[in-house]
Short mmCIF file of C-alpha atoms and ligand atoms in Angstrom, two decimals:
data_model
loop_
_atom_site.label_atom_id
_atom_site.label_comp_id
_atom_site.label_asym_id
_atom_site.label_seq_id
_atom_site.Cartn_x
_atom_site.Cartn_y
_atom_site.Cartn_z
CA UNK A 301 -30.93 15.24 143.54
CA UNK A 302 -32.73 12.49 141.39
CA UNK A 303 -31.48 13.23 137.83
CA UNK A 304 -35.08 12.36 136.28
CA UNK A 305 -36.39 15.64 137.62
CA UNK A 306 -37.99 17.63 134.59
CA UNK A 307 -37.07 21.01 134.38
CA UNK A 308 -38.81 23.86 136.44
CA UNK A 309 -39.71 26.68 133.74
CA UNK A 310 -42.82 27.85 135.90
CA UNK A 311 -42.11 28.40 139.21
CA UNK A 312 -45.30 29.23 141.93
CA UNK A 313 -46.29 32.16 142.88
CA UNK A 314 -47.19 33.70 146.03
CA UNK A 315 -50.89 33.93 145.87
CA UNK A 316 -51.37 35.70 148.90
CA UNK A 317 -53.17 38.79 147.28
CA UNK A 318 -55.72 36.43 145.58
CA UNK A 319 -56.63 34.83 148.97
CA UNK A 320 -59.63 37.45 149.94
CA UNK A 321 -62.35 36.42 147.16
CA UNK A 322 -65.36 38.05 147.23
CA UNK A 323 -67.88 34.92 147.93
CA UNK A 324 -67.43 34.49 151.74
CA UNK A 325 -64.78 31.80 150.29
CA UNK A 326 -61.11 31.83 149.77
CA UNK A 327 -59.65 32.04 146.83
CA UNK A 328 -62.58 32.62 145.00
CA UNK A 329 -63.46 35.55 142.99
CA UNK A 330 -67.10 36.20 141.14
CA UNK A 331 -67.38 38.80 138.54
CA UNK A 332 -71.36 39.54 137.39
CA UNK A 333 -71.72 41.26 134.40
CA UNK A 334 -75.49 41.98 135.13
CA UNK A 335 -76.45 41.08 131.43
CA UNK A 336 -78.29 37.96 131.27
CA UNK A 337 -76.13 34.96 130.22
CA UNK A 338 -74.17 31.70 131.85
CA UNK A 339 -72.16 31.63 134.95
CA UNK A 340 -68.83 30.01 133.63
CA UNK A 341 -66.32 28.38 136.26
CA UNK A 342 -62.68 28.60 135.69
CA UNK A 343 -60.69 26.50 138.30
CA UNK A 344 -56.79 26.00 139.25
CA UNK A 345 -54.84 23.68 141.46
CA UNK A 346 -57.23 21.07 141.74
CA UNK A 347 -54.11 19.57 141.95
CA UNK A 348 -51.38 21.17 143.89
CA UNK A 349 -48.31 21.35 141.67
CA UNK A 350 -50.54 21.81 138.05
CA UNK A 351 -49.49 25.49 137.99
CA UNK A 352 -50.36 25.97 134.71
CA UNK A 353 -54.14 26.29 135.95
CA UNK A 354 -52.83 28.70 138.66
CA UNK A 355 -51.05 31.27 135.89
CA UNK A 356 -54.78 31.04 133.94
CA UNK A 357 -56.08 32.12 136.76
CA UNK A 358 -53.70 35.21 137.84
CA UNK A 359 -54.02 36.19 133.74
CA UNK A 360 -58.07 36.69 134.20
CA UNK A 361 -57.76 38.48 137.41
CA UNK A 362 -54.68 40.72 137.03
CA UNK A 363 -55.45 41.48 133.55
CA UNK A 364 -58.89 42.45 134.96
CA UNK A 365 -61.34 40.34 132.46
CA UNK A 366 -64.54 40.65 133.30
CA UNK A 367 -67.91 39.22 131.64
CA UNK A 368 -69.25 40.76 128.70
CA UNK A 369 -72.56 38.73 129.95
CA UNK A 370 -73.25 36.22 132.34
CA UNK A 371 -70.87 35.71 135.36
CA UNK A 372 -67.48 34.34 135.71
CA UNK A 373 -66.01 32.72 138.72
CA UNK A 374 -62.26 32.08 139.06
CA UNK A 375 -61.20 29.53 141.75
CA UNK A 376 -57.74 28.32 143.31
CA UNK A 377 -58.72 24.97 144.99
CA UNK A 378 -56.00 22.89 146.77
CA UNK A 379 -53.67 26.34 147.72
CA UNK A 380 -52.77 24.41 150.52
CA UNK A 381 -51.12 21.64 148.89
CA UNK A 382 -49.66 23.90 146.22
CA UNK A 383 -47.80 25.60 149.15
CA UNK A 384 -45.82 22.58 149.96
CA UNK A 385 -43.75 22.86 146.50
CA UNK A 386 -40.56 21.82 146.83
CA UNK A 387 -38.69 22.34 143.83
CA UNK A 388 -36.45 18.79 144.84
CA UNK A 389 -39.66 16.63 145.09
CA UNK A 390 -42.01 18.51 142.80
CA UNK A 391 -44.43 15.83 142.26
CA UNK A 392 -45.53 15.30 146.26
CA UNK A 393 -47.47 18.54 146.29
CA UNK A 394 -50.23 17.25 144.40
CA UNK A 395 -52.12 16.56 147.43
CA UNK A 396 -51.87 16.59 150.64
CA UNK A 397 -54.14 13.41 152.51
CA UNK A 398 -56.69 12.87 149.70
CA UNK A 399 -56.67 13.46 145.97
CA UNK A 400 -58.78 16.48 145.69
CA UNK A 401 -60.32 15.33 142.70
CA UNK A 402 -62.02 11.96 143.52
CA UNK A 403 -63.98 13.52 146.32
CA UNK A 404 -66.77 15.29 145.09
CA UNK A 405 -69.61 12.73 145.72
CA UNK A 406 -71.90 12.81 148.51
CA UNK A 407 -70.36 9.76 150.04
CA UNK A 408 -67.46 11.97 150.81
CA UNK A 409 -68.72 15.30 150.85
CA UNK A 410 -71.30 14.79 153.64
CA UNK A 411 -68.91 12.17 155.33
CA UNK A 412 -67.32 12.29 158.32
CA UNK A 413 -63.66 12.01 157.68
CA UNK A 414 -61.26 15.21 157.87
CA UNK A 415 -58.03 16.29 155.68
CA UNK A 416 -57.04 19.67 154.14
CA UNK A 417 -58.90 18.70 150.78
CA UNK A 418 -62.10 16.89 152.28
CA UNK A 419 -62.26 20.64 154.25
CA UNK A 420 -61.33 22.99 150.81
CA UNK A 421 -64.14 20.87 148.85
CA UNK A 422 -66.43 21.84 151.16
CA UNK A 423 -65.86 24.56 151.49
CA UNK A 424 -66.13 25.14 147.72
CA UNK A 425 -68.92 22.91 147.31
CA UNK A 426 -71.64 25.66 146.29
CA UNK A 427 -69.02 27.48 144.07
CA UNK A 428 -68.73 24.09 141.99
CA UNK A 429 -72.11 23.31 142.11
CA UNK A 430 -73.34 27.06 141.04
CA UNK A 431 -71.53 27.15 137.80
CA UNK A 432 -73.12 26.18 134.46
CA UNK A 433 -69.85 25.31 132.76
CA UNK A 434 -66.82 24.55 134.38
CA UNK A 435 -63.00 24.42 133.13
CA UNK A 436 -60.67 22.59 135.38
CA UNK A 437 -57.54 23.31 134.53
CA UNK A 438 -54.87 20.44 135.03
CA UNK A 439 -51.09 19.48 133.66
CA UNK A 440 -50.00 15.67 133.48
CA UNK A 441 -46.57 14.41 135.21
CA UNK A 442 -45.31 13.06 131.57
CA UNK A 443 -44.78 15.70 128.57
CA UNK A 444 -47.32 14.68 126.39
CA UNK A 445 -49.46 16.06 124.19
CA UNK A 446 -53.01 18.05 125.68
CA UNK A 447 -55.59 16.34 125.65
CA UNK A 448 -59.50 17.35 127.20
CA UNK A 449 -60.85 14.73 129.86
CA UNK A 450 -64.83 14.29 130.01
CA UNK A 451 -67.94 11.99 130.67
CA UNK A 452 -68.92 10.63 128.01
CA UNK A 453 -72.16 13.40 127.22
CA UNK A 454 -73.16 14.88 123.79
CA UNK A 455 -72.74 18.12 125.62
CA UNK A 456 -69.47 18.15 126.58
CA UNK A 457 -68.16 16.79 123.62
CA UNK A 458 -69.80 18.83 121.03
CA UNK A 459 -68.06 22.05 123.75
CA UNK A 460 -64.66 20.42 123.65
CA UNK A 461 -64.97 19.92 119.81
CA UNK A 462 -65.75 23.58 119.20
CA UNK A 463 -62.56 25.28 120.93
CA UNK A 464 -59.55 25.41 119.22
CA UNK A 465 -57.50 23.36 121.48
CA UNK A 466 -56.53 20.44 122.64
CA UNK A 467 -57.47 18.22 119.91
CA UNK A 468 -57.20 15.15 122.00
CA UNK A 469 -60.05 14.04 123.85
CA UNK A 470 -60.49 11.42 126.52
CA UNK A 471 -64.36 9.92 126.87
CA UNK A 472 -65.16 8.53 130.07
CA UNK A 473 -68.52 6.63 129.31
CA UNK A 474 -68.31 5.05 132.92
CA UNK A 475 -66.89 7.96 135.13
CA UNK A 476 -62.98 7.65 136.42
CA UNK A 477 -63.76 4.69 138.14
CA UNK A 478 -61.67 5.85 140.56
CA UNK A 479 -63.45 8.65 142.26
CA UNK A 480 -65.65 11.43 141.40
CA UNK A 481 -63.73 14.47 139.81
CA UNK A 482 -64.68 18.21 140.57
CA UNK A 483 -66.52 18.21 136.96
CA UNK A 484 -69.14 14.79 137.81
CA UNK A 485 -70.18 16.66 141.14
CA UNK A 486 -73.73 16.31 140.92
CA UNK A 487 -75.65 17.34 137.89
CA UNK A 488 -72.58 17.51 135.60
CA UNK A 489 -72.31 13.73 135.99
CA UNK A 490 -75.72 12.93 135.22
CA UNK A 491 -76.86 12.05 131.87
CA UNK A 492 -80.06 13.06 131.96
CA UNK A 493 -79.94 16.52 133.63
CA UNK A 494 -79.93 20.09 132.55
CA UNK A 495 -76.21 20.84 133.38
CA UNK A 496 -73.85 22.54 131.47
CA UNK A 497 -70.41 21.63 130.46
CA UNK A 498 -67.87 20.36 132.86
CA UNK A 499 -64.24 19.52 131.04
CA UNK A 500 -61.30 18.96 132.47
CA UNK A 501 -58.57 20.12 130.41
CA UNK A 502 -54.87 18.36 130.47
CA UNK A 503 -52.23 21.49 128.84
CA UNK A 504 -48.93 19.51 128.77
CA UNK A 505 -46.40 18.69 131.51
CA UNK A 506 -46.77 20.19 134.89
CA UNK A 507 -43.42 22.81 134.92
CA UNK A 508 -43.58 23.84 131.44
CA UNK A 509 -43.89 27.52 130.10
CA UNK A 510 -45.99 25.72 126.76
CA UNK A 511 -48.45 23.95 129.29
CA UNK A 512 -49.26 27.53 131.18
CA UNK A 513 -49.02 29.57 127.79
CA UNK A 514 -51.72 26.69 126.71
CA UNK A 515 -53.73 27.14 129.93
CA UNK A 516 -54.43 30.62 129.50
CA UNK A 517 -55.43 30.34 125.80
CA UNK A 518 -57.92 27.48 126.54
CA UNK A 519 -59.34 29.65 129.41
CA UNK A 520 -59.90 32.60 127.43
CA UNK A 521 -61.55 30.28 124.50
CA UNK A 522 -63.93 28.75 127.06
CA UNK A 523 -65.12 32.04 127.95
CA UNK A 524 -65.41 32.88 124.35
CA UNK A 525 -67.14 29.79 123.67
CA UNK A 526 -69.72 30.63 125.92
CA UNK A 527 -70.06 34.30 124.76
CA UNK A 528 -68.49 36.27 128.19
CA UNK A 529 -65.67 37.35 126.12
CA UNK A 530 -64.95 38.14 122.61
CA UNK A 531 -63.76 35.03 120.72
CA UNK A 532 -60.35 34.09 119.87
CA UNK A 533 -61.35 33.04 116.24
CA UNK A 534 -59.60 29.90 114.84
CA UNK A 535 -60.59 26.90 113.56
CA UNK A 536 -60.92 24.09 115.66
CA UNK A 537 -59.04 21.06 114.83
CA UNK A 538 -60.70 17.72 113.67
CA UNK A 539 -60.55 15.52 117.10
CA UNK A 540 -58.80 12.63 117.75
CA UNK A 541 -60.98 10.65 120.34
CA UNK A 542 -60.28 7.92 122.91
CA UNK A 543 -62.89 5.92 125.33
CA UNK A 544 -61.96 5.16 128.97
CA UNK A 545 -62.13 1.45 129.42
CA UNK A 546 -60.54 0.76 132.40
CA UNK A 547 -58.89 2.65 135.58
CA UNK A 548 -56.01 0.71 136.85
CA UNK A 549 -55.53 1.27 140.54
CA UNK A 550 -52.26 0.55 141.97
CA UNK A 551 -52.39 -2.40 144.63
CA UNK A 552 -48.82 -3.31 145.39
CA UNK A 553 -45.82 -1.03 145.88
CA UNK A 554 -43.99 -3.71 143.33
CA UNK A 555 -46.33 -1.98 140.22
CA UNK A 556 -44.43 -2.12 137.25
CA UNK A 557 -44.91 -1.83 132.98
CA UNK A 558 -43.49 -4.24 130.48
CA UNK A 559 -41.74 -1.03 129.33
CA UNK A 560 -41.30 2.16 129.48
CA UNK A 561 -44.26 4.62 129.05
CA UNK A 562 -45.31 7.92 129.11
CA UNK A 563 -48.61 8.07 127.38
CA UNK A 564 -50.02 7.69 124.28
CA UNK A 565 -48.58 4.14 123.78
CA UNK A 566 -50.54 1.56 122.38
CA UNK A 567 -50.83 -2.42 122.88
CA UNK A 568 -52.55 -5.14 120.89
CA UNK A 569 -54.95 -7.31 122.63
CA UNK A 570 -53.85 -9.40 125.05
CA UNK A 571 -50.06 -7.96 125.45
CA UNK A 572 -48.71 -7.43 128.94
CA UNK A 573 -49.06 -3.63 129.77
CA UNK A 574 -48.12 -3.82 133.61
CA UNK A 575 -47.65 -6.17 136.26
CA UNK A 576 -48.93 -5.18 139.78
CA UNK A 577 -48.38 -8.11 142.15
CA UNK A 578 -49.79 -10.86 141.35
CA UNK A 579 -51.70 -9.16 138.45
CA UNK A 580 -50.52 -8.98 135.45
CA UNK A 581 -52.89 -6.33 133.31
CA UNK A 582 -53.42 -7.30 129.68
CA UNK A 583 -54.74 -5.12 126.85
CA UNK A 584 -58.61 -5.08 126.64
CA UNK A 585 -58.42 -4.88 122.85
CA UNK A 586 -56.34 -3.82 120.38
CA UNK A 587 -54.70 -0.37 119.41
CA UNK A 588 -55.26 -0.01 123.62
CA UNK A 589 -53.57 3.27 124.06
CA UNK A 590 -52.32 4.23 127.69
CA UNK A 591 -53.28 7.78 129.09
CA UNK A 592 -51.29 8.83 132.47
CA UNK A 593 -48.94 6.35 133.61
CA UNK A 594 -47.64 6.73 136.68
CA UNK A 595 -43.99 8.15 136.88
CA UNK A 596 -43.81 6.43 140.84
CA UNK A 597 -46.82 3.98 141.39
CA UNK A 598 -48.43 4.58 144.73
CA UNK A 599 -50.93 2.03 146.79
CA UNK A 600 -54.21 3.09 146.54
CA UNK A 601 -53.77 5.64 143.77
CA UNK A 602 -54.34 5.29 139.44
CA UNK A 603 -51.44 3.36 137.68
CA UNK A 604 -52.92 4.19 134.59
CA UNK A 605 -56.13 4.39 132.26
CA UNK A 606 -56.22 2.08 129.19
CA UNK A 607 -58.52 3.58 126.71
CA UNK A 608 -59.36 2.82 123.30
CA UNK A 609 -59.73 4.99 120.23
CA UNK A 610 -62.96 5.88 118.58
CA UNK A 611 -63.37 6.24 115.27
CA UNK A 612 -65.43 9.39 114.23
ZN1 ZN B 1062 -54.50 17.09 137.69
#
């Protein structure tokens, strides 16, 4: 048993009785108020073991919310990884072959490769591509604080400012770099389109009761926000705000930092954040501030993103 293992405070569930939606698509459940207004997305597991998503989910449907206008859609994507927990390697059920959330571009989408997640995203490609706004909810390996994720557009912003919480925001004025995420699948990563609001939002660590308890709470403020439920009134918090610079992809199993980090650290320009290989990766500028660092790098997947902050 490796003794870095966080703590398990929020176990799956068996999400059997959620698998018959009522879109012709697993997993997926649509509730239409009939009253004129947005059609809001609220989405779990895009990663497999980010349960906190998965208990936002089960709140809306088993404490029966339903639109006051508009429509509301509540989705469980990668199931199928999520069912591989195992509670002494919690951090392999992310994914199973691909990383369902660097696949939603036409490149991939229309391609002509196969795994469990290329099948699940197309599966749910209309029910992504239907919604106005989208939440996808997520939970970070390392327990630090939330924090929303977004391209870099006035719209999503001035949404993410408006809700109570997190008060962190990453700005991605380039995309991931890495991918494109479930919230840039086509119009909600264009600049220049009519789309709505796509935010990914990070509650805490992956296992623990805060990060779920946060889940649900941002959930029910998005829908609030967006007037299909009453709103939760409190203030929101003056944001702290970071850019996406750079999206460091691991190339050699020997990937390692200078020291340890979880997040949130910062480096003056030029100091040696990581070495991977040959590489060693300096800081862009100064006050460079690390967001998810790997716990266990892994060829071909992000080491970390250096960001910088923004001053209002
Ligand atoms: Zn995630």
């Amino acid at each position: 048993m490796n003794q870095n293992l966080p703590a398990i405070e929020v176990m799956p569930r068996d999400l059997s009785a959620y698998r018959q939606g009522n879109v012709g698509v697993d997993f997926v459940h649509r509730f239409d108020s009939g009253v004129p207004g947005p059609h809001v997305l609220v989405n779990a597991l895009t990663h497999g073991n980010e349960f906190c998503g998965m208990v936002a989910a089960c709140h809306l449907l088993d404490t029966g919310v339903r639109p006051l206008r508009g429509t509301l859609t509540v989705s469980f994507a990668n199931v199928a990884a999520y069912e591989t927990f195992d509670p002494t390697k919690p951090f392999d059920s992310r994914q199973i072959t691909h990383n369902f959330n660097r696949i939603w571009s036409e490149e991939w989408l229309d391609g002509t490769q196969d795994s469990v997640e290329l099948r699940r995203a197309r599966a749910m490609r209309a029910v992504v591509a239907q919604a106005d706004h989208i939440l996808d909810i997520h939970s970070t390996s390392q327990d630090v604080v939330p924090f929303w994720v977004y391209p870099a557009f006035a719209r999503n912003a001035r949404a993410a400012s408006a809700l109570a919480s997190p008060a962190v925001h990453l700005v991605m004025p380039q995309g991931l770099g890495s991918g494109t995420p479930v919230i840039q699948h086509g119009r909600h990563g264009q600049a220049d389109s009519n789309a709505g609001v796509a935010l990914v939002v990070e509650c805490g660590q992956h296992f623990k009761q805060s990060t779920a308890d946060l889940a649900i709470h941002v959930a029910l403020d998005f829908l609030g926000h967006f007037g299909l439920m009453d709103r939760i009134v409190s203030a929101a918090p003056a944001p702290r705000r970071f850019e996406l610079l750079r999206t460091h992809v691991v190339a050699h199993a020997d990937f390692r930092f200078t020291r340890p980090v979880i997040g949130f650290e910062t480096f003056a320009k030029g100091e040696l954040i990581a070495v991977d290989g040959e590489q060693p990766i300096h800081a862009p500028c100064d006050d460079c501030t690390l967001f998810m660092p790997t716990r266990e790098p892994v060829v071909g997947r992000e080491g970390v993103y250096l960001t910088r902050p923004l001053a209002d």
